Each structure stands twice: as C-alpha cells, then as structure tokens.
CSV table of C-alpha atoms in Angstrom, one decimal:
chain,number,residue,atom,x,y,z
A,22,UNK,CA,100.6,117.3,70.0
A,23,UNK,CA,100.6,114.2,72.5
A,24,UNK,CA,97.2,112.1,72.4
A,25,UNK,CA,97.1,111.1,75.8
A,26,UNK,CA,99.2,112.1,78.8
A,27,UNK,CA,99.6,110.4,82.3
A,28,UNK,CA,99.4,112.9,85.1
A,29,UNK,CA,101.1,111.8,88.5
A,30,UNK,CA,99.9,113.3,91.4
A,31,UNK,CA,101.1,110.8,93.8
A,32,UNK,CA,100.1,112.5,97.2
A,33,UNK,CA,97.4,114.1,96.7
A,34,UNK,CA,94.4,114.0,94.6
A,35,UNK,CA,92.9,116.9,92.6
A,36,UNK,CA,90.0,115.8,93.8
A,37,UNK,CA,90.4,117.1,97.5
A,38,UNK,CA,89.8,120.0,98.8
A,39,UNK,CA,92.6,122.8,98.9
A,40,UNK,CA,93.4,124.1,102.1
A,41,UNK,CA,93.4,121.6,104.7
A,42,UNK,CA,95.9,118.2,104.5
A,43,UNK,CA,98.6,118.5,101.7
A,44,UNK,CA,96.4,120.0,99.4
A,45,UNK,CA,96.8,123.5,98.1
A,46,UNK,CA,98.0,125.1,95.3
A,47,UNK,CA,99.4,122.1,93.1
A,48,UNK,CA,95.9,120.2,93.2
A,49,UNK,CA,94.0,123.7,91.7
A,50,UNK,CA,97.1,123.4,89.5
A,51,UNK,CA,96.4,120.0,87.8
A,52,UNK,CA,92.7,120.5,88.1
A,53,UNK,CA,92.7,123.6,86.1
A,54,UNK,CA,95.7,122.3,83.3
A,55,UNK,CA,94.2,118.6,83.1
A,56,UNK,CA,90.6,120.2,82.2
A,57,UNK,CA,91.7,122.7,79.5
A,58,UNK,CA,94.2,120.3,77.9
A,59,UNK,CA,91.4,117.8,77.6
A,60,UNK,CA,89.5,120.7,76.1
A,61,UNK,CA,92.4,120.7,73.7
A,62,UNK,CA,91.9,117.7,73.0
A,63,UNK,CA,94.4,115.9,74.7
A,64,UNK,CA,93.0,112.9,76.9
A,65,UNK,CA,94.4,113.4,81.0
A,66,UNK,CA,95.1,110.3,83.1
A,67,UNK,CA,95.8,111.6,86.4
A,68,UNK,CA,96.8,109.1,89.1
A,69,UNK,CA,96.9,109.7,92.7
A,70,UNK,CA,97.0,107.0,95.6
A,71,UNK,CA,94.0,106.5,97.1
A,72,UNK,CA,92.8,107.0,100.5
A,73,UNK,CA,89.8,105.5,101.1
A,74,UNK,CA,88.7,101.7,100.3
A,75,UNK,CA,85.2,103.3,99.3
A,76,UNK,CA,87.0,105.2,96.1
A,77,UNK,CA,86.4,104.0,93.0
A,78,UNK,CA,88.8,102.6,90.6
A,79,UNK,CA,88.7,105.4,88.6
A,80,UNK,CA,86.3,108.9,88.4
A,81,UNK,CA,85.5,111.6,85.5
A,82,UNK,CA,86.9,114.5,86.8
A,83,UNK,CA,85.7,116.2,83.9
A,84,UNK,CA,85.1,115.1,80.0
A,85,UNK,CA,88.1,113.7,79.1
A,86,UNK,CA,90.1,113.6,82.1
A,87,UNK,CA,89.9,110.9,84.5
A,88,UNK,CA,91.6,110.8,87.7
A,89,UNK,CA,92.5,107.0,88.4
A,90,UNK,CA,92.9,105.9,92.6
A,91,UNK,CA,96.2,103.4,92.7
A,92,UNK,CA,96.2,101.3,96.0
A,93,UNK,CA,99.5,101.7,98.0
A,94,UNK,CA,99.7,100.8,101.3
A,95,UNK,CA,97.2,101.7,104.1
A,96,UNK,CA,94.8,103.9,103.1
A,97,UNK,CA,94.5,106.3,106.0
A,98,UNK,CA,97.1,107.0,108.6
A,99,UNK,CA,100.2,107.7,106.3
A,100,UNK,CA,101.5,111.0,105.7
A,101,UNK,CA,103.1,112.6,103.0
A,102,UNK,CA,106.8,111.7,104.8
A,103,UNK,CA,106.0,107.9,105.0
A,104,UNK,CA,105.4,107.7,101.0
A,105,UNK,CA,108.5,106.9,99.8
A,106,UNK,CA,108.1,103.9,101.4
A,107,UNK,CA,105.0,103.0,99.1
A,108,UNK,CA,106.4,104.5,95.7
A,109,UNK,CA,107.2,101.3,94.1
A,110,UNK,CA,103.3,100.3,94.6
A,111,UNK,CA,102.4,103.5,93.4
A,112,UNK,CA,104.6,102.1,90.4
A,113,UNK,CA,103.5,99.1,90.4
A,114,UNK,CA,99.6,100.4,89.9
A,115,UNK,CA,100.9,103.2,87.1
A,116,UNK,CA,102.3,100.4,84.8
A,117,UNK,CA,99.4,97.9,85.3
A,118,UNK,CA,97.0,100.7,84.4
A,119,UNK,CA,99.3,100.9,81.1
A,120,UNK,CA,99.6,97.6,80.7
A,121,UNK,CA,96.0,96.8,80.1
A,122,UNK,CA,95.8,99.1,77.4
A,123,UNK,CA,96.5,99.0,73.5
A,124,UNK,CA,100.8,99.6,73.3
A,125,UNK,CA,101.7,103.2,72.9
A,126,UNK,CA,98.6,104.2,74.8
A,127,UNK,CA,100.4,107.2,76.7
A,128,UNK,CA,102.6,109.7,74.9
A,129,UNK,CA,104.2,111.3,77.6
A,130,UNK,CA,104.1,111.5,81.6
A,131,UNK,CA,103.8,114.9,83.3
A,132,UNK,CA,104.9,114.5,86.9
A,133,UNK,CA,104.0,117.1,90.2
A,134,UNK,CA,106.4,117.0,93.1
A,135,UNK,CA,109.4,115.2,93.4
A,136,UNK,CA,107.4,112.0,95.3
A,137,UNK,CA,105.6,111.8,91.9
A,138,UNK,CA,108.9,112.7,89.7
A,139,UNK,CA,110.0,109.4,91.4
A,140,UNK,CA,107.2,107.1,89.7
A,141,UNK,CA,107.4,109.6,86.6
A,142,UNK,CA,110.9,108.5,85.3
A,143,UNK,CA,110.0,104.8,86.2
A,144,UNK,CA,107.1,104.8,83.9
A,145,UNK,CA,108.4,106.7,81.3
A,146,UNK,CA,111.5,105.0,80.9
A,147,UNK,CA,109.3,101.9,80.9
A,148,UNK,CA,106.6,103.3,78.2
A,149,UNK,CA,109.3,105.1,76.4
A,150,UNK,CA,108.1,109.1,76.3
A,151,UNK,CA,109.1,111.9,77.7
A,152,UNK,CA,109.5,112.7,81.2
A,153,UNK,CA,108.1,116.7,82.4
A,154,UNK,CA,108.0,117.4,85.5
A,155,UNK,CA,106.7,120.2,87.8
A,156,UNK,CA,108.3,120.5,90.9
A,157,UNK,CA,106.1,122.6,93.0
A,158,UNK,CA,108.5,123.3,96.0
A,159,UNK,CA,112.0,122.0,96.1
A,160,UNK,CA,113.9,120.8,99.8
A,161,UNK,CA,116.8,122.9,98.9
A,162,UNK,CA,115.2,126.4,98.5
A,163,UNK,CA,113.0,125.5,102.0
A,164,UNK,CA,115.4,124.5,104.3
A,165,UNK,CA,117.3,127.6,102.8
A,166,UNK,CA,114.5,129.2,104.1
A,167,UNK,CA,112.8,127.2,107.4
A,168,UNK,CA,110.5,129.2,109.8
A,169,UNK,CA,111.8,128.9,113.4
A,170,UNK,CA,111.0,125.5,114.5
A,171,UNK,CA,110.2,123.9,111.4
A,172,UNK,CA,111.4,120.7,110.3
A,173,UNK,CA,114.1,120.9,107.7
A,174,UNK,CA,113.5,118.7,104.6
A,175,UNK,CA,115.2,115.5,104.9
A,176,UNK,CA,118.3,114.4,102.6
A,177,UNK,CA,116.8,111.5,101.1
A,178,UNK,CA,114.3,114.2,99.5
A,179,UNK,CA,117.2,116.1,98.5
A,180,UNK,CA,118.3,113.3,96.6
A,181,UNK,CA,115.1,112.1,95.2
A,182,UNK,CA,114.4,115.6,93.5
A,183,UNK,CA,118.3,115.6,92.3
A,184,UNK,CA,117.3,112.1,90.6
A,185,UNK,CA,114.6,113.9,88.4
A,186,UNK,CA,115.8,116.4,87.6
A,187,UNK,CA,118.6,114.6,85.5
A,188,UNK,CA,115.9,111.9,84.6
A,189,UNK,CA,113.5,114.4,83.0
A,190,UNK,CA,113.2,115.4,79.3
A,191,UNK,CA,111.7,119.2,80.6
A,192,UNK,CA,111.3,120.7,84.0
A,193,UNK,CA,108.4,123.5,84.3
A,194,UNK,CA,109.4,126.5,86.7
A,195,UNK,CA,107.1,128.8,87.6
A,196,UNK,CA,109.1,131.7,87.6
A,197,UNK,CA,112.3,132.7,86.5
A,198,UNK,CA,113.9,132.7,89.8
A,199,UNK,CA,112.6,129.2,90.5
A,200,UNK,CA,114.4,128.4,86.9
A,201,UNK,CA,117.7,130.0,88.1
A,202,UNK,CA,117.7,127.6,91.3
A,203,UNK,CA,117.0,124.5,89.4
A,204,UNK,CA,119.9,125.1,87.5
A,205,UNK,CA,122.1,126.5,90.4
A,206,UNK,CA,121.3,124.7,93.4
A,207,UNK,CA,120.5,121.1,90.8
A,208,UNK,CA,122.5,121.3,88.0
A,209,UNK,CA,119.6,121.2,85.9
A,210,UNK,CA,120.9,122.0,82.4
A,211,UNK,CA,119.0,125.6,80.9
A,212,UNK,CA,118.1,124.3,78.2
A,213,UNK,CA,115.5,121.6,79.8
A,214,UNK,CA,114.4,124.1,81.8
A,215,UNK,CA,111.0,126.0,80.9
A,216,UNK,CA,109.2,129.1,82.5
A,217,UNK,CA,105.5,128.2,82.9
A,218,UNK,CA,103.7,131.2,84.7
A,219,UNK,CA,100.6,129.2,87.2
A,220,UNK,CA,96.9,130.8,86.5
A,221,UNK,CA,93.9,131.9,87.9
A,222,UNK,CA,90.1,130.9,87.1
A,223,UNK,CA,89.2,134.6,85.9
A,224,UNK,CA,85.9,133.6,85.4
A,225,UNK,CA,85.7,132.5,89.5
A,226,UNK,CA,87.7,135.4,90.9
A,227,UNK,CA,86.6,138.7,89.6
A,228,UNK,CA,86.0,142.1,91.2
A,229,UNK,CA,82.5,142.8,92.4
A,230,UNK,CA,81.2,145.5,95.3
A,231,UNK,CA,82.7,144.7,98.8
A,232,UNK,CA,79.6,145.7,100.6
A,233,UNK,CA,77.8,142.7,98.9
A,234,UNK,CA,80.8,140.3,99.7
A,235,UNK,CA,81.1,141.0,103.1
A,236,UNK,CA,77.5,140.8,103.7
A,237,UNK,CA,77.5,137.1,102.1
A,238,UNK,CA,80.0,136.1,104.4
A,239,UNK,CA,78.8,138.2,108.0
A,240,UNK,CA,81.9,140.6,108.0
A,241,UNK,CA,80.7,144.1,109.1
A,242,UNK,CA,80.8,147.3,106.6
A,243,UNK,CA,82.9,149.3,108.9
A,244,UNK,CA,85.5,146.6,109.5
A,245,UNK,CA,89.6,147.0,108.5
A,246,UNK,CA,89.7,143.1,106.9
A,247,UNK,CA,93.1,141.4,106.7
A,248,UNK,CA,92.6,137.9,105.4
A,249,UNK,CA,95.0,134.8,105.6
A,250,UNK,CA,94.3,132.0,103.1
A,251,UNK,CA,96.1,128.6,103.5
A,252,UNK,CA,97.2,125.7,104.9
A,253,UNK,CA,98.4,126.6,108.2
A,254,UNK,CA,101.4,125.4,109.2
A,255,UNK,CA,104.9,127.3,109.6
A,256,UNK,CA,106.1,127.3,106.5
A,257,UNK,CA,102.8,129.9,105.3
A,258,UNK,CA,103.7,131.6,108.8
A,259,UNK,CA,100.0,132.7,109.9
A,260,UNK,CA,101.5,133.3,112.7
A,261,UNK,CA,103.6,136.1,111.7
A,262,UNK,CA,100.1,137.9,111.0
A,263,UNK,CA,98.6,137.3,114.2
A,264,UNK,CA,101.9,138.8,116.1
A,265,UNK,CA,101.7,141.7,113.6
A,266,UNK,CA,98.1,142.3,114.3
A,267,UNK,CA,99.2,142.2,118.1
A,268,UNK,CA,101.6,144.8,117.3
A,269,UNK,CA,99.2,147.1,115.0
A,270,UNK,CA,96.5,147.3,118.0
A,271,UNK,CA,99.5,148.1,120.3
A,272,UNK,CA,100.8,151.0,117.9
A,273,UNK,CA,97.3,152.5,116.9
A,274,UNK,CA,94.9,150.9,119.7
A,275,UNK,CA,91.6,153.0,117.8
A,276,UNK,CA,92.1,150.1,115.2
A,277,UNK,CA,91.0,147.3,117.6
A,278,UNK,CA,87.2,148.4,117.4
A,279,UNK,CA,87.5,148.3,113.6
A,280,UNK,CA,90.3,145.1,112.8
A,281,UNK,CA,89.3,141.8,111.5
A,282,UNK,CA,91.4,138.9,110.8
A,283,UNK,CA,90.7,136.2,108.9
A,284,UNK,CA,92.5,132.8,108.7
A,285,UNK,CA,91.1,130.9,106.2
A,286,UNK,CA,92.6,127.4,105.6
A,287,UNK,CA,93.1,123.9,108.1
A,288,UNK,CA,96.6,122.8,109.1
A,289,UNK,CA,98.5,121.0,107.1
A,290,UNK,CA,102.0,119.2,107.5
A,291,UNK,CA,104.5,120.1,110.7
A,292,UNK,CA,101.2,121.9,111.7
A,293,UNK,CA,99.3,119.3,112.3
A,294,UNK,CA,101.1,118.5,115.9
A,295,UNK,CA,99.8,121.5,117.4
A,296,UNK,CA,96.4,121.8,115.4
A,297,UNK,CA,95.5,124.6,117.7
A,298,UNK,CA,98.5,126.8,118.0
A,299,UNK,CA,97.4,129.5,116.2
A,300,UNK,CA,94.2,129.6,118.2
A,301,UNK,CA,96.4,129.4,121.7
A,302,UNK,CA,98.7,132.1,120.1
A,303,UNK,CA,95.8,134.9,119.1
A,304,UNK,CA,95.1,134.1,123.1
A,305,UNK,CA,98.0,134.5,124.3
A,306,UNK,CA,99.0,137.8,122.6
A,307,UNK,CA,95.4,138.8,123.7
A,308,UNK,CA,94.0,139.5,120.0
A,309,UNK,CA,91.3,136.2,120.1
A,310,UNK,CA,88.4,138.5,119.6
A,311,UNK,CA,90.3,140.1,117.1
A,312,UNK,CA,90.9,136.9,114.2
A,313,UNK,CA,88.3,134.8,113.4
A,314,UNK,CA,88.9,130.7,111.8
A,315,UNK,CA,87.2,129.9,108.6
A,316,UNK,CA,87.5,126.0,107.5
A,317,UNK,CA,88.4,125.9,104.1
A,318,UNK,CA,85.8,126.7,101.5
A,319,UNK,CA,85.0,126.2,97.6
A,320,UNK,CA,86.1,128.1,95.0
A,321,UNK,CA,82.9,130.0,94.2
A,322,UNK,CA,82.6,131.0,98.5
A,323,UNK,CA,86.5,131.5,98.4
A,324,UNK,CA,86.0,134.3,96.1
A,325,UNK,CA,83.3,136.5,97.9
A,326,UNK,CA,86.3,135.8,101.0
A,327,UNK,CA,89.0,137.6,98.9
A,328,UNK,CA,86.1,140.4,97.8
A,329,UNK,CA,85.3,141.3,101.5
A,330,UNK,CA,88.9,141.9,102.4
A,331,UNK,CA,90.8,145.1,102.8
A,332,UNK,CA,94.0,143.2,102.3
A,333,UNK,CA,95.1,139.7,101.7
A,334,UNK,CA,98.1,139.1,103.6
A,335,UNK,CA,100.4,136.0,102.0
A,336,UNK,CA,103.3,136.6,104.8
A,337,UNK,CA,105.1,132.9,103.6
A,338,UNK,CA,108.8,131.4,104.7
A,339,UNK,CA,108.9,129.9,100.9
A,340,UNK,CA,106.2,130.1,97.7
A,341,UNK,CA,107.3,128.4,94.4
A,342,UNK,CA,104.6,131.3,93.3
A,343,UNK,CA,101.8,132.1,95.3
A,344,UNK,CA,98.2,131.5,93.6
A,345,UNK,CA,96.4,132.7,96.5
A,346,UNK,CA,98.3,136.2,95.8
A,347,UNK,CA,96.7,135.8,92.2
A,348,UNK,CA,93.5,134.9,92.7
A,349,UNK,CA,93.1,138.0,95.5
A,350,UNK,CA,94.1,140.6,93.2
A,351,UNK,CA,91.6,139.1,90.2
A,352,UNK,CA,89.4,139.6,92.8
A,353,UNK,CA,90.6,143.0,93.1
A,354,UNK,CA,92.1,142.6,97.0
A,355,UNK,CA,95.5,144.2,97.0
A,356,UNK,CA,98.2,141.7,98.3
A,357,UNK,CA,100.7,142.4,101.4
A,358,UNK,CA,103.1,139.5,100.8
A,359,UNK,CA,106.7,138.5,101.9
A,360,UNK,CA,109.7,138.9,99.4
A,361,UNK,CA,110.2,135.2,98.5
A,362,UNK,CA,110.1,132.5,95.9
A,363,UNK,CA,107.4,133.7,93.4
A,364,UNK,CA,105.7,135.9,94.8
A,365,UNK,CA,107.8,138.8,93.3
A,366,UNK,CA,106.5,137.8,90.2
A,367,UNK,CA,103.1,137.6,91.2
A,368,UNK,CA,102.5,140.6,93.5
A,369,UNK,CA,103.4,144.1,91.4
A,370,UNK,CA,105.3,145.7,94.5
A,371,UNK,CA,103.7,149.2,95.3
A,372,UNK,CA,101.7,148.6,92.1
A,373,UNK,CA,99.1,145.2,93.1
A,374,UNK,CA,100.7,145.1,96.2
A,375,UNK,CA,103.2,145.2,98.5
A,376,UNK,CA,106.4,143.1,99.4
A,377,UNK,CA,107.9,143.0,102.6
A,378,UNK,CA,111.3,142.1,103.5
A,379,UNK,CA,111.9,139.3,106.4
A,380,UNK,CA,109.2,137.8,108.7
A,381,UNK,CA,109.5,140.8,111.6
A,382,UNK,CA,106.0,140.8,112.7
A,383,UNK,CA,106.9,145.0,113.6
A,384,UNK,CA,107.9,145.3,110.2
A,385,UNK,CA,105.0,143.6,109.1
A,386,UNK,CA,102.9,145.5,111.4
A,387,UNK,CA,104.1,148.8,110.0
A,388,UNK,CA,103.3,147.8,106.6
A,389,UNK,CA,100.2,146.8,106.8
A,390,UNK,CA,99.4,150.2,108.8
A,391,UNK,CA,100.8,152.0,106.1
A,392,UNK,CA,98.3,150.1,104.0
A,393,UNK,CA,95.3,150.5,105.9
A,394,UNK,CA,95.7,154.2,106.5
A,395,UNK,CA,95.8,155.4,102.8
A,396,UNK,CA,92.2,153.9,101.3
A,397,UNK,CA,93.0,156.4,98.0
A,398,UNK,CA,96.2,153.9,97.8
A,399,UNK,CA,94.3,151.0,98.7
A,400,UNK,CA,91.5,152.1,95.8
A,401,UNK,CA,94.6,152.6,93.5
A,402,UNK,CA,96.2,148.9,94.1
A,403,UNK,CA,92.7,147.5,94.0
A,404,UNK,CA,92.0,148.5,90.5
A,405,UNK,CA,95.8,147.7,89.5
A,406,UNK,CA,95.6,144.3,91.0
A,407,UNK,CA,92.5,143.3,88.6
A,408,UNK,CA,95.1,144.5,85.6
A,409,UNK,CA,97.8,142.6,87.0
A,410,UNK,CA,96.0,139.2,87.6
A,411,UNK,CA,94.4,139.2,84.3
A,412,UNK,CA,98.0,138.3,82.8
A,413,UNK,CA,97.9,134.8,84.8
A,414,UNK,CA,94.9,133.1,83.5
A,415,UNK,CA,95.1,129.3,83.4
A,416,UNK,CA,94.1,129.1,79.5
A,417,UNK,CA,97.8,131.2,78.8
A,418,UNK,CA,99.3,128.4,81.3
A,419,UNK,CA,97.9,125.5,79.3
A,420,UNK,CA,98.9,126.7,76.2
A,421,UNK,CA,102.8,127.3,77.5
A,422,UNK,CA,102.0,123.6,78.7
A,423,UNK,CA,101.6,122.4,75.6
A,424,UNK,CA,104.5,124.2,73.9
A,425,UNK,CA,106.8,122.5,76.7
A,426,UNK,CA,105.2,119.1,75.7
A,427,UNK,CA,105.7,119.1,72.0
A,428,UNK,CA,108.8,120.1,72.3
A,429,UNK,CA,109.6,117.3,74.9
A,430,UNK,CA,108.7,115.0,71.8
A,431,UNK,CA,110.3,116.6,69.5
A,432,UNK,CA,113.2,115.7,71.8
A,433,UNK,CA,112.4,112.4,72.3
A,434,UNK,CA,111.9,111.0,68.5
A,435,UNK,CA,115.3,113.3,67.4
A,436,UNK,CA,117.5,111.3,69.8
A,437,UNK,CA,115.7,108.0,68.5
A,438,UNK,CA,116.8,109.2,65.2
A,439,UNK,CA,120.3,109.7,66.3
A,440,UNK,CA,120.3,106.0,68.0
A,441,UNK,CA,118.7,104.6,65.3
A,442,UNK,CA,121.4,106.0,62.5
C-alpha cells in the first residue's frame, strides 16, 4: 500500500464549491477518495493551481490530506481553455513541492482530467512511480455528443488525453462503457484499464419525510417538484427541461397550478456567455413563474433539495456517470435521466428511474408526465432508488482505489526487476 500519494487536480480545487465555475462532480470526487484514503492511512497531497493571492501555501483539508495551491499564471481571469498554456508552471510547482522533501517522498501520482494527466506523467516519470489517472470526461465521447451550439472540444485536447493514456501505468473508468471507449476510441490497452464505480456520502443523502424537506426549503405540499442540479451550461442541457416543462403545461394545462421546477446549480463553461439564457428562455416559452433558480448549496442543504423533489431530472448531452443521479436516489428521489455515458449504470431504468432516449423536449415531456401521473409508481421507484444507491457508497470506491494502486506498484517494481536482470 503506497505511503503517500500526490493528487493533481490542476483546474480546480476540492476546495470550491460544486456547482458553479468548473466545479462539479470530480471535486466531490477527490474530496470524498482523498479523505477515506487518508483514513486508510495513506497521506493525500492534492495540488490545484491557485486562484487567489490571499490562499495559503498549503491547507488541511482534512487529517492527513492537504490540499497544496501552486502559482501558475494570473490568478483570476483564466479559464479552464487558457491552462495549457500554464501547465509547465503547474509542473514546475509539483516538482519543487517534491523537491524539498526527503527522496522517495511520493509513491505514486493519481491524476483527474487530462489537463492534470499532463503534469501527472511529468512528475511521475520524474519521481519514478506510477502514473493513475481518472479521466472524468474525454473530448472524443463529447464532441460525439455536442448539444446544438456548443463548442466542440479542441484537437490539441484530443491529443493531450491520447498522450496519457499511453503514459499512464492504470486508467480508472467509471463504468464499463466508459472502459470500452478508452480502449476503442484511445487505444488504451484492457489490461491498464480498471472499473472504479464513483460514490455517494450515504450518511449525507438519505431518505427522510418530503413534507419536512420541502418545508425547510419553502416548496409547497401540493406542488409536482422536478428538480435540475448542475452546472448550467449546454452540455447538462437544463434547457431541455424548461422546453419540456413548456410542453407538459401545454399537453395537461391543470399541471401549471401545481408544477415547480427547480434549477439548482450556477453556469459553468460555454455557459458562462449568456449567464442568463436560461432565465430569458423560461420567459420566452412563458413558464418564468413556473422554474425557480437556486445558487448552488452545501452538501447538508443539497440534500433536503433532492428530499423535496418529485423527480430529479439529469436530462445531460454526456455524463462519464452522473453523481447527482446517485445522490437523488439515496435520497430516495426517483431519477428521469437521458440514455448516455454513465448514467445507464447509475439510474436502474424503470426500476430507480427512468432513461430516456435523445434530447426531444416532447419526448421528455411525455416522460416525465408518465411519471408524475402514477404516484404508486413514483412510491415504488422511490423506495428502489434508496436500494439502488446504497451499492455506490464512496467507502466501496476507495477500497477499489486502492486495489487499482497496489497493483499499479506491483507493476512498476516488476518491470524494474526485468530492467535490472
């Protein structure tokens, strides 16, 4: 078992919030695995860049894991697309770290997103351990896959994820469809390829009465809730509810003195041109009074969100998995989500949930109908979703962690045999 690992999260910092900016899932993600491996007794260095003169060098994030700020270029004003442009000082600052430290001080390096996979193979060709890396979301699978409108992925990113791939020791999917493309669409041999399922916090999400969550956060009883949680930008498609819910009011107009929507989440990437284009387009289709905004929220008030909801609607162009679909059914919120990425895998179709095909909003609106208009069904998913979350928790996705790590070493010291001899 490794001693110490370096964590690169290059572009954003665990410490943010999720939700708004480029965080979202991956920053719950090495929060959650950084904490219980340092509970495992494994020391966590994470490094992120920092963006803000006032951050200190380096913060306790929680015993034993320490999330260290690395200064590379300006620190506000640079998005996620200008950062290749400041990876070797993101380098640079990884190795001095290292450098001031006893030799052999890191075991291995665990990379997130290709931007980090970049510094990742630098440093641990440098330090001589094991390369894993987590890819998140790859440019391939999302311009396969681009909501109308949206940028695709440029080519340079294409190649800077093909780079490593073939530099890494072990490559986590999150699914086994996400597995199959690494290998198809990057020539990612099987055999460095491991499924690692994401988790949820079941001691944060968990069922309890919807009256009392809906009164905490000012829904009313008698309200149909449909809730959106995310960052909101095309790629999530929020806007694919909103038409839908245009299209549900227009099909069964009784439902507009009872519908709710809720978009939970700030915008985030392509979305942040036209900050207010969901807003404009809830006007426009003349269903304003109908959605309501919520900024994005803790964990702890993100919970009694997903209890107060009817539904939770996940309605995404691409999802390497989709935590926000596991953390509404622990919280026993039945999931409506697109047939993409990982979401199969974590949405029981008809079971949890169920999967819809395509990004009609009519075929969405007919859907969610369907959903809202059989409450013994709902009641059904509702308990089934609880059953079906509980298989994600994050301690199951530490331990598969760990299994990928060792046998990263293992790796590693039996080729240094064979170059040695």
């Amino acid at each position: 078992m490794p001693r110490r690992v370096a964590v690169l999260s290059v572009h954003t910092s665990p410490l943010d919030q999720p939700g708004t900016g480029d965080a979202g899932g991956m920053n719950v993600y090495v929060t959650e695995v950084a904490t219980r491996l340092a509970r495992s007794g494994v020391e966590v260095d994470v490094f992120t860049r920092a963006t803000s003169r006032d951050l200190p060098g380096s913060v306790e994030m929680a015993p034993g894991v320490t999330v260290r700020h690395v200064t590379a270029g300006p620190f506000q004003g640079l998005s996620k697309e200008d950062l290749p442009g400041q990876l070797c000082a993101v380098a640079n600052g990884v190795l001095r770290v290292e450098a001031m430290q006893p030799e052999g001080y890191y075991d291995l390096v665990q990379s997130h997103y290709w931007l980090s996979g970049q510094v990742g193979f630098l440093a641990a060709e440098r330090w001589n351990v094991p390369l894993v890396h987590a890819m998140h979301t790859m440019a391939k699978v999302k311009n396969l896959t681009l909501a109308e409108g949206d940028r695709p992925e440029p080519e340079g990113r294409i190649i800077g994820e093909q780079q490593v791939v073939d530099a890494s020791d072990r490559i986590l999917a999150n699914t086994a469809a996400e597995a199959d493309q690494l290998v198809e669409l990057y020539g990612a041999h099987p055999s460095k390829v491991a499924v690692v399922h994401p988790g949820v916090d079941l001691d944060v999400f968990t069922p309890v009465g919807r009256s009392h969550a809906r009164a905490k956060v000012g829904l009313r009883e008698d309200a149909v809730v449909l809730l959106f949680v995310g960052r909101i930008q095309p790629l999530k498609a929020p806007d694919v509810l909103v038409r839908a819910v245009a299209a549900m009011v227009a099909r069964t107009p009784s439902l507009r003195s009872t519908l709710q929507v809720v978009i939970c989440g700030g915008p985030s990437g392509s979305g942040l041109e036209h900050p207010h284009a969901l807003q404009e387009l809830a006007g426009s289709l003349g269903v304003a009074d109908l959605v309501r905004f919520v900024p994005p929220v803790d964990r702890v008030r993100l919970a009694d969100w997903y209890r107060a909801a009817d539904l939770c609607v996940v309605p995404s162009y691409s999802e390497s998995f989709g935590l926000v679909a596991v953390e509404a059914q622990a919280c026993g919120t039945p999931v409506v989500a697109a047939r993409v990425g990982g979401l199969p895998t974590a949405v029981a179709d008809g079971v949890s949930g169920v999967l819809v095909d395509g990004h009609d909003p009519d075929v969405w609106a007919a859907a969610l109908c369907r959903a809202v208009a059989d409450p013994v069904a709902l009641q059904r998913m509702s308990q089934a979703a609880v059953g079906h979350a509980a298989s994600f928790g994050w301690d199951a996705t530490t331990a598969a962690t760990l299994e990928v790590y060792r046998d990263a070493l293992a790796g590693r010291s039996a080729r240094l045999v064979v170059a040695g001899t």
